[in-house]
mmCIF file of C-alpha atoms in Angstrom:
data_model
loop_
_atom_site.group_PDB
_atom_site.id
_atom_site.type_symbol
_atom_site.label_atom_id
_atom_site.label_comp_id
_atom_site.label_asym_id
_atom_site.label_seq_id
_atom_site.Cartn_x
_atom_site.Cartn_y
_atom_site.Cartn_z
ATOM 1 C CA UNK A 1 0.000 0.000 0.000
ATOM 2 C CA UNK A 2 1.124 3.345 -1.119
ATOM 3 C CA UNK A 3 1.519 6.547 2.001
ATOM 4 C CA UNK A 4 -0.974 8.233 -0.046
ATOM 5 C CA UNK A 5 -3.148 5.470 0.046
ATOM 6 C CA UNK A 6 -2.694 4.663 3.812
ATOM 7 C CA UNK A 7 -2.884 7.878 4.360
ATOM 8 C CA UNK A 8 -6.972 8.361 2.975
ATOM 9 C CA UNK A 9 -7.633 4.774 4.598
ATOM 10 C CA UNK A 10 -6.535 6.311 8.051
ATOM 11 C CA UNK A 11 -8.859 9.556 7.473
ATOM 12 C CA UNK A 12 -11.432 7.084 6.428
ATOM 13 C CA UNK A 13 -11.198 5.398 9.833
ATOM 14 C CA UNK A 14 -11.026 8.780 12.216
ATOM 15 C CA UNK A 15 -14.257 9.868 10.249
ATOM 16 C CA UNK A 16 -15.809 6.540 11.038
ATOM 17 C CA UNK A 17 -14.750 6.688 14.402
ATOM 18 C CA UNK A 18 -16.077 10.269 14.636
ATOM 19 C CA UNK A 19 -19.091 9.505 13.185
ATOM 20 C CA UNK A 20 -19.900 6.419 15.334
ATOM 21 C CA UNK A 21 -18.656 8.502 18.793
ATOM 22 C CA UNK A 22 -21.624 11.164 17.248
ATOM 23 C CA UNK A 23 -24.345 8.049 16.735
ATOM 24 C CA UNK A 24 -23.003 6.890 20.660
ATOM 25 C CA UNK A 25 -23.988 10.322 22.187
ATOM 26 C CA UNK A 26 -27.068 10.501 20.189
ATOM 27 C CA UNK A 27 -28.175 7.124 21.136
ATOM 28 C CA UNK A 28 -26.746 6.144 24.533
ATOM 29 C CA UNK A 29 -25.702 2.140 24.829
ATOM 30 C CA UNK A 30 -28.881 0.560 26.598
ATOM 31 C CA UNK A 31 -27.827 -1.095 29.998
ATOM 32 C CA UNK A 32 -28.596 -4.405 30.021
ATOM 33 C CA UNK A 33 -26.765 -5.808 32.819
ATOM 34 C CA UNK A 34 -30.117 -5.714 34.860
ATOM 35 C CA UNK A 35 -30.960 -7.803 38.015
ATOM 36 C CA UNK A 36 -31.426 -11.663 36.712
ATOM 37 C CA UNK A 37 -30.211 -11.086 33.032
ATOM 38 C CA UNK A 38 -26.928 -12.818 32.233
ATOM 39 C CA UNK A 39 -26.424 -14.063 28.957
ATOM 40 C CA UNK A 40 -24.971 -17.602 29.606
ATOM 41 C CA UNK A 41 -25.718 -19.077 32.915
ATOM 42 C CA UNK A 42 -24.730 -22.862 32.603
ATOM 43 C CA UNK A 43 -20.733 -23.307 33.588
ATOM 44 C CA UNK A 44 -20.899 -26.279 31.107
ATOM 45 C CA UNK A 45 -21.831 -24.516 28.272
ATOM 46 C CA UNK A 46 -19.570 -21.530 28.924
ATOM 47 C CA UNK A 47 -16.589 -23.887 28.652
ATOM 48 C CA UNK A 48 -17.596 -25.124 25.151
ATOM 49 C CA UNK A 49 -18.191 -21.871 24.148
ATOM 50 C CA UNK A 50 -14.807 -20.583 24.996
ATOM 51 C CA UNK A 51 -12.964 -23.261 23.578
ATOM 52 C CA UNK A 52 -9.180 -23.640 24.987
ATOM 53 C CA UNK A 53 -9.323 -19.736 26.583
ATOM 54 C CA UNK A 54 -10.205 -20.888 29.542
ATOM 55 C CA UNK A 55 -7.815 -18.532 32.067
ATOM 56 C CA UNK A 56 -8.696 -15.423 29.557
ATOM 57 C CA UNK A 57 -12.847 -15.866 30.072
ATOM 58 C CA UNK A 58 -12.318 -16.522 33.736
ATOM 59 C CA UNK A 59 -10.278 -13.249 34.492
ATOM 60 C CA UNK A 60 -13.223 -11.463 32.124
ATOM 61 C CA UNK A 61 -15.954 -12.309 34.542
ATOM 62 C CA UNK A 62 -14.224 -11.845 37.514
ATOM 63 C CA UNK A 63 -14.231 -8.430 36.098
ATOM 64 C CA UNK A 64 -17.499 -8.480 35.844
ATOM 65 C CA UNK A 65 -18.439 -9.857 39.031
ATOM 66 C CA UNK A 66 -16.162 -7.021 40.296
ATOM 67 C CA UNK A 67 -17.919 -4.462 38.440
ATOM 68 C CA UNK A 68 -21.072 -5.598 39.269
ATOM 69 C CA UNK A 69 -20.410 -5.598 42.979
ATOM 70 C CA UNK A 70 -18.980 -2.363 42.478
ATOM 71 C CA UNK A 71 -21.927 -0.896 41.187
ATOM 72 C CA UNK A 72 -24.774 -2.313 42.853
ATOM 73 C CA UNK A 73 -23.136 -1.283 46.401
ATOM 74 C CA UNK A 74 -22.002 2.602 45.329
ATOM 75 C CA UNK A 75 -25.035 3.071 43.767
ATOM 76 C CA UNK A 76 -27.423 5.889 45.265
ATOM 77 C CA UNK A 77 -29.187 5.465 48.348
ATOM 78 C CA UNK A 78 -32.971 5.439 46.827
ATOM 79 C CA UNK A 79 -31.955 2.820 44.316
ATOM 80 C CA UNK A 80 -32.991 -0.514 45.810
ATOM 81 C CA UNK A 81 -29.859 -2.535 45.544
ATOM 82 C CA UNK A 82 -29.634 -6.069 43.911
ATOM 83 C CA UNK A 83 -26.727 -8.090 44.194
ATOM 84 C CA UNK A 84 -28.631 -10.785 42.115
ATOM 85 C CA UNK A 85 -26.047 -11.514 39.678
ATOM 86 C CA UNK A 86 -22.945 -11.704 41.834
ATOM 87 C CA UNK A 87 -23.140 -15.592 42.735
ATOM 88 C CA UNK A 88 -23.823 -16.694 39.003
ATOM 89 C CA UNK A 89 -20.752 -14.498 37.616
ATOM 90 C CA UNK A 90 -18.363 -16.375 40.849
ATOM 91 C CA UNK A 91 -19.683 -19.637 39.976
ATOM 92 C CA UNK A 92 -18.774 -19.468 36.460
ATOM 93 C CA UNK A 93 -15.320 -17.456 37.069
ATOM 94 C CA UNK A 94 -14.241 -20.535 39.365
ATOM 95 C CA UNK A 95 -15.844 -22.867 37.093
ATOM 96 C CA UNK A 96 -13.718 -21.665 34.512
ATOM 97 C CA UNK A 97 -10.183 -21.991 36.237
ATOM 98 C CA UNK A 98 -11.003 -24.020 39.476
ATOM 99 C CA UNK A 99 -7.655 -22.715 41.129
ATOM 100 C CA UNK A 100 -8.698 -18.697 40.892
ATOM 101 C CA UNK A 101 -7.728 -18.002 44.699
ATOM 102 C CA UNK A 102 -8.783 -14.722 44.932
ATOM 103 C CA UNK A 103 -12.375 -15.129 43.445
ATOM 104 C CA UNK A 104 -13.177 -17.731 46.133
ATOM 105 C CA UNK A 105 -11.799 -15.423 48.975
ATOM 106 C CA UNK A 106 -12.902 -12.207 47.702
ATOM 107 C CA UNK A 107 -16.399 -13.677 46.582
ATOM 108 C CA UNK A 108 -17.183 -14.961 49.383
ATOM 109 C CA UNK A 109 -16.208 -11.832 51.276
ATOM 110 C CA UNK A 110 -18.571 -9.983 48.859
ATOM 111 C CA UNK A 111 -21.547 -12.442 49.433
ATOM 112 C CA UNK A 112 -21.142 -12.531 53.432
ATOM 113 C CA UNK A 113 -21.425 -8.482 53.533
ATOM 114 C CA UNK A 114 -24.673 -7.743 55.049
ATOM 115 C CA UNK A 115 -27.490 -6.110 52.677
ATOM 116 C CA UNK A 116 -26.952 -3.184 51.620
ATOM 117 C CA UNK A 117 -23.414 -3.302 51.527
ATOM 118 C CA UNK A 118 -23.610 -6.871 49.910
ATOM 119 C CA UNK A 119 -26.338 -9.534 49.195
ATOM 120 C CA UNK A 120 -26.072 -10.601 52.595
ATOM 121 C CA UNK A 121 -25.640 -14.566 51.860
ATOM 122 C CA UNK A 122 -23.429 -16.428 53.745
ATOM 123 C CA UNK A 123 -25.113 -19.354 52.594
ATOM 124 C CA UNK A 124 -23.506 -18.751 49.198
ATOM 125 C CA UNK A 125 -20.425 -17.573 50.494
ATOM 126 C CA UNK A 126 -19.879 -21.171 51.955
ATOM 127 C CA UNK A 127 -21.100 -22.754 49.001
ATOM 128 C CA UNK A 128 -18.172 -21.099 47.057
ATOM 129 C CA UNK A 129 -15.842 -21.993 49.209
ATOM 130 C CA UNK A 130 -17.051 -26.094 49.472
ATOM 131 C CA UNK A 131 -16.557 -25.413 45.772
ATOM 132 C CA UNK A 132 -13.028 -24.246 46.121
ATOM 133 C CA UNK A 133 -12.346 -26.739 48.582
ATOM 134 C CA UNK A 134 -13.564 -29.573 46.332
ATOM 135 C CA UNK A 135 -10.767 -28.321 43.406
ATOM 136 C CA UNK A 136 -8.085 -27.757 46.310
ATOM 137 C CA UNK A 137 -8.883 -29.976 49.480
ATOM 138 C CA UNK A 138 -5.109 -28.877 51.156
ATOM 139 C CA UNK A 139 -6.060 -25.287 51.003
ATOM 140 C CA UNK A 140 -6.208 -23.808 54.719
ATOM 141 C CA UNK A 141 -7.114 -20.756 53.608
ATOM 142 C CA UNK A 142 -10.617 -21.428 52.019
ATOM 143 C CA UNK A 143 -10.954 -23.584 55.298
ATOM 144 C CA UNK A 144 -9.908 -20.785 57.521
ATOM 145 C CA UNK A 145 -12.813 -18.388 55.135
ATOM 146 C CA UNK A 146 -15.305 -20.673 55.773
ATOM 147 C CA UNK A 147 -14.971 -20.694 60.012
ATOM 148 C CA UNK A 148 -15.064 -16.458 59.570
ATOM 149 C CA UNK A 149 -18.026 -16.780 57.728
ATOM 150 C CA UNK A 150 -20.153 -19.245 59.942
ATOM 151 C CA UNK A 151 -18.570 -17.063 63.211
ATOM 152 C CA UNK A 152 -18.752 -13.562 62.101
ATOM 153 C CA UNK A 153 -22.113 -13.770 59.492
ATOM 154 C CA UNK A 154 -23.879 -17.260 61.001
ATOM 155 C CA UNK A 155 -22.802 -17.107 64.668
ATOM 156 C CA UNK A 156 -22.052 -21.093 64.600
ATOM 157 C CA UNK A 157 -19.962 -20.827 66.778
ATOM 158 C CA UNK A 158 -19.103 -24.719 66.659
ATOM 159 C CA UNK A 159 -18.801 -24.693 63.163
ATOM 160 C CA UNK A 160 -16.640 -21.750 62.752
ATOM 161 C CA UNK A 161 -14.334 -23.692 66.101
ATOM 162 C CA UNK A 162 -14.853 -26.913 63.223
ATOM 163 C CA UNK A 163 -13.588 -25.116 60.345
ATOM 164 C CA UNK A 164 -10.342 -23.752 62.023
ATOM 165 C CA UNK A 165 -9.572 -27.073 63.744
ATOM 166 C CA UNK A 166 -9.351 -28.787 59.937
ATOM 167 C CA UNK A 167 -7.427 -25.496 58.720
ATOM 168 C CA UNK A 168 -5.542 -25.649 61.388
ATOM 169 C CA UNK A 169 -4.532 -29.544 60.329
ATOM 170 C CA UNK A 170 -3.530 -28.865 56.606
ATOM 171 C CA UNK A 171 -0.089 -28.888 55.210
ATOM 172 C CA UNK A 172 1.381 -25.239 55.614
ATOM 173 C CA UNK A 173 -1.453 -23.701 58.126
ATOM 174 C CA UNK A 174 -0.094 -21.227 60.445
ATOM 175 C CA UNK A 175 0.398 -21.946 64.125
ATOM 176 C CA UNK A 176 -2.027 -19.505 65.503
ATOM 177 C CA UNK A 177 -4.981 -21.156 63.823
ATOM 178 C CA UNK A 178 -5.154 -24.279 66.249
ATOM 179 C CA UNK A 179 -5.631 -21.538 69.024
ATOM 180 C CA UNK A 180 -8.427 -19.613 67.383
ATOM 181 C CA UNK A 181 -10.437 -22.829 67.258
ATOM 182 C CA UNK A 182 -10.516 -22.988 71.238
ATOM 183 C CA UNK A 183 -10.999 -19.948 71.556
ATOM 184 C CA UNK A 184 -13.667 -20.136 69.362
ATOM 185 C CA UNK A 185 -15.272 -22.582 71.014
ATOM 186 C CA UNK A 186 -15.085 -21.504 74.763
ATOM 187 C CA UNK A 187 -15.884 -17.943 73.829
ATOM 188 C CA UNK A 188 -18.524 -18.161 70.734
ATOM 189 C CA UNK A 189 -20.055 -14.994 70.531
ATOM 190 C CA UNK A 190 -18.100 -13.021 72.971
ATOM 191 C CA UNK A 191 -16.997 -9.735 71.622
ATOM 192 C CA UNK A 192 -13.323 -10.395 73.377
ATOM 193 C CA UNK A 193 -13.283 -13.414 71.321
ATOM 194 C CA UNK A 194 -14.362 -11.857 67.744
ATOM 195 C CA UNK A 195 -11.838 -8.909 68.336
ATOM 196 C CA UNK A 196 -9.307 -11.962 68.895
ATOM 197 C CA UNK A 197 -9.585 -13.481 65.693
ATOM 198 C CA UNK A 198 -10.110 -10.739 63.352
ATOM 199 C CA UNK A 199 -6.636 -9.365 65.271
ATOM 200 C CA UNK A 200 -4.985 -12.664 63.953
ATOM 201 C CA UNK A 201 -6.276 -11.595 60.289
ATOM 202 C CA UNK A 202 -5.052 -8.263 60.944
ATOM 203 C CA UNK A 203 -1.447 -9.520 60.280
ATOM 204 C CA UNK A 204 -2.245 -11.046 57.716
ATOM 205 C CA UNK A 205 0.847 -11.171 54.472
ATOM 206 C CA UNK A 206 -2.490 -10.164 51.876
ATOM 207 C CA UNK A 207 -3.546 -6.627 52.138
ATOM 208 C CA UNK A 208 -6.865 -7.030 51.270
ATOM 209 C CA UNK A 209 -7.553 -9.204 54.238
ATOM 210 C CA UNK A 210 -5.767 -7.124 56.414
ATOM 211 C CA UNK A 211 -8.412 -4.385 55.398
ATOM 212 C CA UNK A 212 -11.567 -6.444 55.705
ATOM 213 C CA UNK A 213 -10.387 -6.967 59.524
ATOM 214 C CA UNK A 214 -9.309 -3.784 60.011
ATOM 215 C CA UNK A 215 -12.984 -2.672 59.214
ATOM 216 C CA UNK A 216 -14.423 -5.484 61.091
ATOM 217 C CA UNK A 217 -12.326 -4.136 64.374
ATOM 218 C CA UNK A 218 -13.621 -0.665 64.010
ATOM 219 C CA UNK A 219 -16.908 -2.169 63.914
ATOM 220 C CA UNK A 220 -16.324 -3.685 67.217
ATOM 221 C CA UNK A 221 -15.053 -0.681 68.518
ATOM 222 C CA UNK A 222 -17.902 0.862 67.516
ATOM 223 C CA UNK A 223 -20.222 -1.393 69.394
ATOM 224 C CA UNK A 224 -18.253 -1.027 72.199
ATOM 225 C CA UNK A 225 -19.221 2.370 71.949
ATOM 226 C CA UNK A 226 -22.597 2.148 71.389
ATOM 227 C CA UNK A 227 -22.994 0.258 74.729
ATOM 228 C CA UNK A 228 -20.995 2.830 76.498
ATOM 229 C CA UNK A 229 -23.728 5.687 74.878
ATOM 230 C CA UNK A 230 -26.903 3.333 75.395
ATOM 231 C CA UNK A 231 -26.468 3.604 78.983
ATOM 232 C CA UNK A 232 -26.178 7.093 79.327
ATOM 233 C CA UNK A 233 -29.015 7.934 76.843
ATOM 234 C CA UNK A 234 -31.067 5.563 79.474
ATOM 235 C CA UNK A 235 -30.203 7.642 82.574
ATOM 236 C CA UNK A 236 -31.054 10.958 80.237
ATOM 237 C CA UNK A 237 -34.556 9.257 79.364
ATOM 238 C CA UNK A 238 -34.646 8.311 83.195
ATOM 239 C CA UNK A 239 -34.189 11.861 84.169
ATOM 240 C CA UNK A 240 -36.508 13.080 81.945
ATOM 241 C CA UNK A 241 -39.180 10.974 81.332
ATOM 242 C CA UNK A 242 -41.148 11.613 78.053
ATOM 243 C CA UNK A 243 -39.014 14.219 76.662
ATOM 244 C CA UNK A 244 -37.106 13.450 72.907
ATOM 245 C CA UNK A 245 -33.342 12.730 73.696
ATOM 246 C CA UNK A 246 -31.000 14.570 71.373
ATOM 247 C CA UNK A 247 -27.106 14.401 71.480
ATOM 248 C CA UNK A 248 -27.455 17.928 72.133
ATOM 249 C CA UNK A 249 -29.623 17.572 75.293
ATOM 250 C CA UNK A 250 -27.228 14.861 76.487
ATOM 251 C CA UNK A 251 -24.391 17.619 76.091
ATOM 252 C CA UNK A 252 -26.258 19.957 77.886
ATOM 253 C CA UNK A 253 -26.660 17.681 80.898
ATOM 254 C CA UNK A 254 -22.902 16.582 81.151
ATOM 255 C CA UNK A 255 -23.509 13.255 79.772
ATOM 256 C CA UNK A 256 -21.444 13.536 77.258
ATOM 257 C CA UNK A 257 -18.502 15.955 75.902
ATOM 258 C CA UNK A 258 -20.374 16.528 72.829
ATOM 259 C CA UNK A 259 -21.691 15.113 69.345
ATOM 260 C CA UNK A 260 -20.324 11.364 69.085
ATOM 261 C CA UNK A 261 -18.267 10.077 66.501
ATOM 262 C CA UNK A 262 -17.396 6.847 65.481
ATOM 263 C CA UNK A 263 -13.854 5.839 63.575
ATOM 264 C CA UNK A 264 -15.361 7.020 60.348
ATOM 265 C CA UNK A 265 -16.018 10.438 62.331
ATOM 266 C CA UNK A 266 -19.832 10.234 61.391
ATOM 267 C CA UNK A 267 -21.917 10.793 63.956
ATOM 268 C CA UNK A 268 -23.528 7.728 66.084
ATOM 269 C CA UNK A 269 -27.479 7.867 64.789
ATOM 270 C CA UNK A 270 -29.529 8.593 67.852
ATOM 271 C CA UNK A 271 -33.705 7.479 67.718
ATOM 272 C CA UNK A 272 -35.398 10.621 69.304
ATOM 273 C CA UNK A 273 -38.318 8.660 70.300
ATOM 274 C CA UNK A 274 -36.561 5.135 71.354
ATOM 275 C CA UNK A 275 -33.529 5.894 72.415
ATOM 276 C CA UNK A 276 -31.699 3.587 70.486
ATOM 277 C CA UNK A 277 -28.260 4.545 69.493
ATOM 278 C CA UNK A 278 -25.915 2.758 66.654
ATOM 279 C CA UNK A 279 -24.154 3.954 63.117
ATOM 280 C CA UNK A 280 -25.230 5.925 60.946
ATOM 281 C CA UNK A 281 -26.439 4.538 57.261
ATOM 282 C CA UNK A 282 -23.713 6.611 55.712
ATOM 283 C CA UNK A 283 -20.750 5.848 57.797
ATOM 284 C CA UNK A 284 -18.228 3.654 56.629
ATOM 285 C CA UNK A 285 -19.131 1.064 59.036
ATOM 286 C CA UNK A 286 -22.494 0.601 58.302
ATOM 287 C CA UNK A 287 -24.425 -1.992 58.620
ATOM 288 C CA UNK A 288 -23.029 -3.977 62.032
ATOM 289 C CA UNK A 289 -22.985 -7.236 62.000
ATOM 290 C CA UNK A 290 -27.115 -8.228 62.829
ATOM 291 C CA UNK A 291 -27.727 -4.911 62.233
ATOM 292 C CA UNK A 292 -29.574 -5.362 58.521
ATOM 293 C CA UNK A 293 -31.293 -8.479 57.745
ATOM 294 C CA UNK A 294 -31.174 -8.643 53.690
ATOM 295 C CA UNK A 295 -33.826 -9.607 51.408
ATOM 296 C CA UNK A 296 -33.828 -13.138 50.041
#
């Protein structure tokens, strides 16, 4: 080919591209990646369709599953949230390359978060990590996932002292896992105990993990707190019988030093009429754990 001739091909293709950016503004791309709409569902038939690329479809809907995540839990607050696509892009991501690590970890992080911040199904988080197990039976850390989940999410407490027992038993486990499962077990449901385990995670080599208990020891913290405030909004309500209790009027009679924040530095949510105290829907560690039960 000539440079004169490559030269009117290439001004060819910028006014095609111009023209087609033009027709895109015009007429917006429809979303289609609504609630229950997924264009192949069946793992089976995904893996004929992709032939031998395999690794390459696998990393393109953990993308997905990423981005759907993503948007569902950012989106505004008066858009009803649906996570309903989340499990079906996991399940054929790890169907796709059985040994994806981080899908099964981070999934099932994703599906244990408590509605609205997730889908709220821990049910599905521990399916996805059976199904992880199944393609890696040695690996302590989908093991060690699934005692988190039923402790923190479930409150089986003699599960979750089950699952780090077996972790604890695999090739390679770390030393401070046998511990957690006594602890576990003696302590199930004390808030001493949680704060004990998610510590261990807190040290963590992966970064991610050492966020998600960083966040879930702030929460703690936080409903430490919220004890700490409970009584004292009771002694203001005892004081004052029948009057609306306000931070402000809890200032005013000593109470309290002033507005309180938690870790975030939003303030606690306080119920005029109840008296009930916890965090606020737009702090960062909203919902607590029990706090929002999500639709099924």
């Amino acid at each position: 080919m000539t440079r004169a001739a490559a030269g009117l091909a290439a001004a060819a293709c910028l006014g095609g591209a111009v023209l087609l950016h033009a027709a895109q503004d015009r007429w917006p791309a429809p979303i289609v990646d609504v609630p229950g709409l997924i264009y192949l569902r069946s793992p089976a038939v995904v893996k004929r369709v992709v032939l031998d690329y395999d690794a390459i479809a696998a990393d393109l809907y953990w993308i997905r599953a990423l981005q759907h995540f993503g948007e569902e839990r950012l989106s505004p607050p008066e858009h009803q949230r649906s996570y309903a696509l989340l499990y079906p892009l996991l399940d054929l991501t790890t169907s796709l390359d059985p040994y994806f690590s981080i899908a099964y970890r981070f999934g099932a992080i994703y599906l244990g978060e408590a509605y609205p911040g997730g889908p709220g199904r821990p049910d599905l988080a521990i399916a996805l990590l059976q199904k992880g197990l199944a393609a890696q039976p040695g690996k302590w850390q989908y093991m060690m996932d699934l005692g988190f989940i039923y402790y923190w999410h479930l409150h089986d407490y003699k599960s979750a002292a089950a699952a780090f027992q077996r972790a604890s038993e695999l090739p390679a486990a770390p030393s401070w896992l046998r511990p957690l499962a006594a602890v576990t077990l003696a302590e199930g449901g004390n808030r001493d105990a949680s704060r004990a385990l998610w510590q261990q995670l807190a040290q963590a080599d992966e970064p991610w993990l050492r966020d998600s208990a960083a966040l879930r020891l702030a929460q703690l913290d936080a409903m430490d707190a919220i004890d700490s405030l409970q009584a004292r909004v009771q002694a203001y309500r005892q004081a004052h019988p029948g009057e609306p209790v306000t931070w402000e009027r809890l200032a005013a009679a000593k109470l309290i030093p002033g507005i309180p924040l938690d870790s975030s530095g939003t303030p606690f949510a306080l119920d005029p009429t109840t008296g009930a105290v916890t965090v606020a829907r737009e702090s960062k560690l909203f919902p607590l754990p029990g706090q929002i039960q999500a639709p099924r």
